[in-house]
PDB file of C-alpha atoms in Angstrom:
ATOM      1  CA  UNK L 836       0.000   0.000   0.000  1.00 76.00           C
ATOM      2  CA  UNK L 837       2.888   2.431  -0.227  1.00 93.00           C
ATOM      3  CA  UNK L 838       4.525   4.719   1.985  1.00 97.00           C
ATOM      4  CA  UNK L 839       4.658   7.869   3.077  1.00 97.00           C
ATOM      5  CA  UNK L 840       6.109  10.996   5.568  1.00 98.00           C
ATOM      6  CA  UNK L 841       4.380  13.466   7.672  1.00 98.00           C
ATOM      7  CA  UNK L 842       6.651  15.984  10.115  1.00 98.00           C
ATOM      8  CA  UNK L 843       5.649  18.157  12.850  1.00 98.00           C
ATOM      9  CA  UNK L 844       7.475  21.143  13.858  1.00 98.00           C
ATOM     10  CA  UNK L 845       6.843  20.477  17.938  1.00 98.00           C
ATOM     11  CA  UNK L 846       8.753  24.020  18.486  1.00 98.00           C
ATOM     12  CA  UNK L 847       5.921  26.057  16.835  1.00 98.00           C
ATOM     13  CA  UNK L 848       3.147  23.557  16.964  1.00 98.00           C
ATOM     14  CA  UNK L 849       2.853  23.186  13.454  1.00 98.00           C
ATOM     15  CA  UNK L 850       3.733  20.728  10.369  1.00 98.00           C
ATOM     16  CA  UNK L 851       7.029  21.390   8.999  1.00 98.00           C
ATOM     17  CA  UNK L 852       6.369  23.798   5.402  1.00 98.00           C
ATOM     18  CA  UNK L 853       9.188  23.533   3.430  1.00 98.00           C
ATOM     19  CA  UNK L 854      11.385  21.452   5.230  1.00 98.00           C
ATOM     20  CA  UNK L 855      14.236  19.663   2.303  1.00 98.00           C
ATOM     21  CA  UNK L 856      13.742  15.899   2.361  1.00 98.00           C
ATOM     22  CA  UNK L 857      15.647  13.181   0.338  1.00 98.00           C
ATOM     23  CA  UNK L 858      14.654   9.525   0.279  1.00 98.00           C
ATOM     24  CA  UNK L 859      16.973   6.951  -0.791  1.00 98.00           C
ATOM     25  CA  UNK L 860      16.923   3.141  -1.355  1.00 97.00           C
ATOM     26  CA  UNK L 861      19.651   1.664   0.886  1.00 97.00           C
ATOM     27  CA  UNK L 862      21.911  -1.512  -0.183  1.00 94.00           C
ATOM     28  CA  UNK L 863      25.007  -3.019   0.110  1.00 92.00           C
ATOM     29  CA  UNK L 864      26.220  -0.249   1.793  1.00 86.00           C
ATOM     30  CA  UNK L 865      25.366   2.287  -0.715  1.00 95.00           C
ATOM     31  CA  UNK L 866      22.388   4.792  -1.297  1.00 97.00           C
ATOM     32  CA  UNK L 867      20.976   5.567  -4.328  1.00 97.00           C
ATOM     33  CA  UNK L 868      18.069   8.837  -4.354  1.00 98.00           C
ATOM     34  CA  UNK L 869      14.809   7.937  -5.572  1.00 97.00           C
ATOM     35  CA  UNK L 870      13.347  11.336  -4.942  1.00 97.00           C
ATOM     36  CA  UNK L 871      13.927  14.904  -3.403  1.00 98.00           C
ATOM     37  CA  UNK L 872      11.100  17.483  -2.647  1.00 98.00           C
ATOM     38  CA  UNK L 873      10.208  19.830   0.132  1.00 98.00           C
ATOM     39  CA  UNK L 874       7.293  19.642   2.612  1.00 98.00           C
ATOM     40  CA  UNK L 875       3.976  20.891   1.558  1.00 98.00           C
ATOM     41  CA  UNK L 876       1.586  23.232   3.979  1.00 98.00           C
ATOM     42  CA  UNK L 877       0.424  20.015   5.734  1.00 98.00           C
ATOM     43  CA  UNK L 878       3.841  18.245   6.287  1.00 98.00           C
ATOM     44  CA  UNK L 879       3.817  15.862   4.111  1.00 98.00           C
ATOM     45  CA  UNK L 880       5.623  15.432   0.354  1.00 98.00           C
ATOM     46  CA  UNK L 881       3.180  17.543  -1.957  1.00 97.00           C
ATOM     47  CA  UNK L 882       3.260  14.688  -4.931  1.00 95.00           C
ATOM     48  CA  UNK L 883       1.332  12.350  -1.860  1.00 95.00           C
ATOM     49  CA  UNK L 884       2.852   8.921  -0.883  1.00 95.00           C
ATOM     50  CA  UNK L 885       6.616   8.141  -1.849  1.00 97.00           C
ATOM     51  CA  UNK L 886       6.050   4.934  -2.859  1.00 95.00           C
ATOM     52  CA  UNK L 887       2.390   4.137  -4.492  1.00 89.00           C
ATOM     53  CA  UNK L 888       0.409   0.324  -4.183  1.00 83.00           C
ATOM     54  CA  UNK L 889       2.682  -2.058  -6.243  1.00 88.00           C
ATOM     55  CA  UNK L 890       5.921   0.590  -6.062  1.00 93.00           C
ATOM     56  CA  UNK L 891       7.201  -0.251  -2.658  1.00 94.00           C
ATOM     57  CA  UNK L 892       9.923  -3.118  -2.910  1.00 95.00           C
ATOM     58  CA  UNK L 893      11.335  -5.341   0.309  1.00 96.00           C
ATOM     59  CA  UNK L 894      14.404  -3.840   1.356  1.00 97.00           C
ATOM     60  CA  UNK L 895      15.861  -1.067   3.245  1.00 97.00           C
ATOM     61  CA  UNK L 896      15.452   2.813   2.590  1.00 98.00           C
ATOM     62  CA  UNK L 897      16.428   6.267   4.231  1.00 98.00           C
ATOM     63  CA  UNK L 898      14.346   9.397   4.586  1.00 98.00           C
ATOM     64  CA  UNK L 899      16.869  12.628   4.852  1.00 98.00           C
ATOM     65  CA  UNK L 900      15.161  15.700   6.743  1.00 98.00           C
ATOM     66  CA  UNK L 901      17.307  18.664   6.493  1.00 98.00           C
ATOM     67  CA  UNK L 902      16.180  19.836  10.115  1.00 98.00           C
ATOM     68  CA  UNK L 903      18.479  22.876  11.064  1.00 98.00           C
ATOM     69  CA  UNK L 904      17.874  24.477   7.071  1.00 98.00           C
ATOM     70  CA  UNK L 905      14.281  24.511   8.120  1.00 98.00           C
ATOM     71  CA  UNK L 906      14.542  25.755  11.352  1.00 98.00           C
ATOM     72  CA  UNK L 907      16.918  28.573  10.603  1.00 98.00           C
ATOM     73  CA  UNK L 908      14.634  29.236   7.423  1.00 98.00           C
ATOM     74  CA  UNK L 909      12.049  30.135  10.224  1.00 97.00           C
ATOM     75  CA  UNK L 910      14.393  32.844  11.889  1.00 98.00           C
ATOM     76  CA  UNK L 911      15.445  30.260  15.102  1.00 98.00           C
ATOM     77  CA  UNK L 912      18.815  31.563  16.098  1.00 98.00           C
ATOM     78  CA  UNK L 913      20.491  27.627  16.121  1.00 98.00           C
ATOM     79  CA  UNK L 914      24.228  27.271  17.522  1.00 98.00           C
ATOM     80  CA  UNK L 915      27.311  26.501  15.221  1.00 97.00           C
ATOM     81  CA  UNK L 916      27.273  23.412  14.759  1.00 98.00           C
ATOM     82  CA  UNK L 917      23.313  23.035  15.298  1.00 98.00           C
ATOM     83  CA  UNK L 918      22.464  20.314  17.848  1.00 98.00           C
ATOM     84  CA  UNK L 919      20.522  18.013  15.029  1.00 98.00           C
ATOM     85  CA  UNK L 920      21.599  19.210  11.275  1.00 98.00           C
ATOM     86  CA  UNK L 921      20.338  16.690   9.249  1.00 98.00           C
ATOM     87  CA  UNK L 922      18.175  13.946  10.521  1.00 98.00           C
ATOM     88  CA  UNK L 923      18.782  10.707   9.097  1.00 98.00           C
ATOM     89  CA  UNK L 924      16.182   7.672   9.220  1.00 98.00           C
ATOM     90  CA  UNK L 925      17.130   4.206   8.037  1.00 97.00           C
ATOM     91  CA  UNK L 926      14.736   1.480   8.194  1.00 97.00           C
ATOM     92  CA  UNK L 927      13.497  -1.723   6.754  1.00 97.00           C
ATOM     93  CA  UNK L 928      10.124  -2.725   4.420  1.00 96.00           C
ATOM     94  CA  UNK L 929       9.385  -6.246   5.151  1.00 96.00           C
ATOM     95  CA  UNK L 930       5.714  -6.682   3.590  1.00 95.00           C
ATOM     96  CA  UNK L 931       5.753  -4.214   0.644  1.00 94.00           C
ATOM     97  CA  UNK L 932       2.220  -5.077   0.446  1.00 93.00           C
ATOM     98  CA  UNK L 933       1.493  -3.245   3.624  1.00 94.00           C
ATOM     99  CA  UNK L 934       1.423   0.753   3.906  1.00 94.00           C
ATOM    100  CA  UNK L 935       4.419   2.186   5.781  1.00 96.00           C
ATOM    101  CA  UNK L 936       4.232   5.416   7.537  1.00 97.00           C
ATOM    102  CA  UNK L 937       7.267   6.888   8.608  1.00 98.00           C
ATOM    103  CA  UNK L 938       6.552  10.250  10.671  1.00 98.00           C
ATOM    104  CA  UNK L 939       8.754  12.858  12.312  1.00 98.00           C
ATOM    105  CA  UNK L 940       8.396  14.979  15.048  1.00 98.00           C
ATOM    106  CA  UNK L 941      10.958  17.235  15.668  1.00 98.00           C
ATOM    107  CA  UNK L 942      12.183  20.593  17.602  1.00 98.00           C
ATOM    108  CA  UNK L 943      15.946  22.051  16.989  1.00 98.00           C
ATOM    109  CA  UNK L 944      16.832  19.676  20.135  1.00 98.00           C
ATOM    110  CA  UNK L 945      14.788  16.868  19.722  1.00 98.00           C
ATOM    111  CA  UNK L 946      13.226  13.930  17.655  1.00 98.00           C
ATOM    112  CA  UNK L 947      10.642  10.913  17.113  1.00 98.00           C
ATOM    113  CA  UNK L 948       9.637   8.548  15.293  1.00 98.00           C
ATOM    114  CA  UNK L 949       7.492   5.509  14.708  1.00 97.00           C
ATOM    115  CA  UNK L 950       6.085   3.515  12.245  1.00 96.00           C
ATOM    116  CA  UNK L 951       2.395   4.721  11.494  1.00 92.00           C
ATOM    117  CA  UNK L 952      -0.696   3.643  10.290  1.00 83.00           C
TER     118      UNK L 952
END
């Protein structure tokens, strides 16, 4: 059933418009980008899931959220070097048949994650 990303911006309460965000498909060591896009108004990647029904293959793959460019983009003095810079996820698809929902919520100092429905 695909998958897809949703971040929250738990500093200002709000999903995280505009935030950079690579994916990548992970193996043997190396990682190859599938696709690059910024956050729409709601969070989420504005072309709608990353991987459509019958797309999503077993393996392992890496979402890329460019954390401190977003948060300075919103005028939060960060220090140099920022706390969390780049926020890298790596995780596994076991039943491609299933959806996978990978959200973030994240601050300039903090992060989480789960898999969602």
């Amino acid at each position: 059933m695909g998958l897809s990303t949703h971040v929250l911006d738990t500093m200002h309460g709000t999903p995280a418009a505009g935030m950079p965000v690579e994916l990548y498909a992970v193996q043997d060591g190396g990682a190859t980008l599938v696709k690059r896009f910024d956050l729409n108004a709601d969070g989420r990647c504005p072309d709608g899931p990353l991987y459509r029904d019958g797309e999503l293959k077993r393996g392992s793959y890496r979402l890329l959220f460019d954390v401190a460019g977003y948060f300075r983009a919103k005028g939060v003095q960060l220090p140099d070097p920022p706390f969390l810079d780049r926020v890298q996820l790596d995780f596994g698809i076991a039943s491609p048949q299933e959806h996978y929902h990978v959200p973030l919520l994240v601050s300039p100092w903090s992060y989480s994650t789960y898999r969602g429905s």
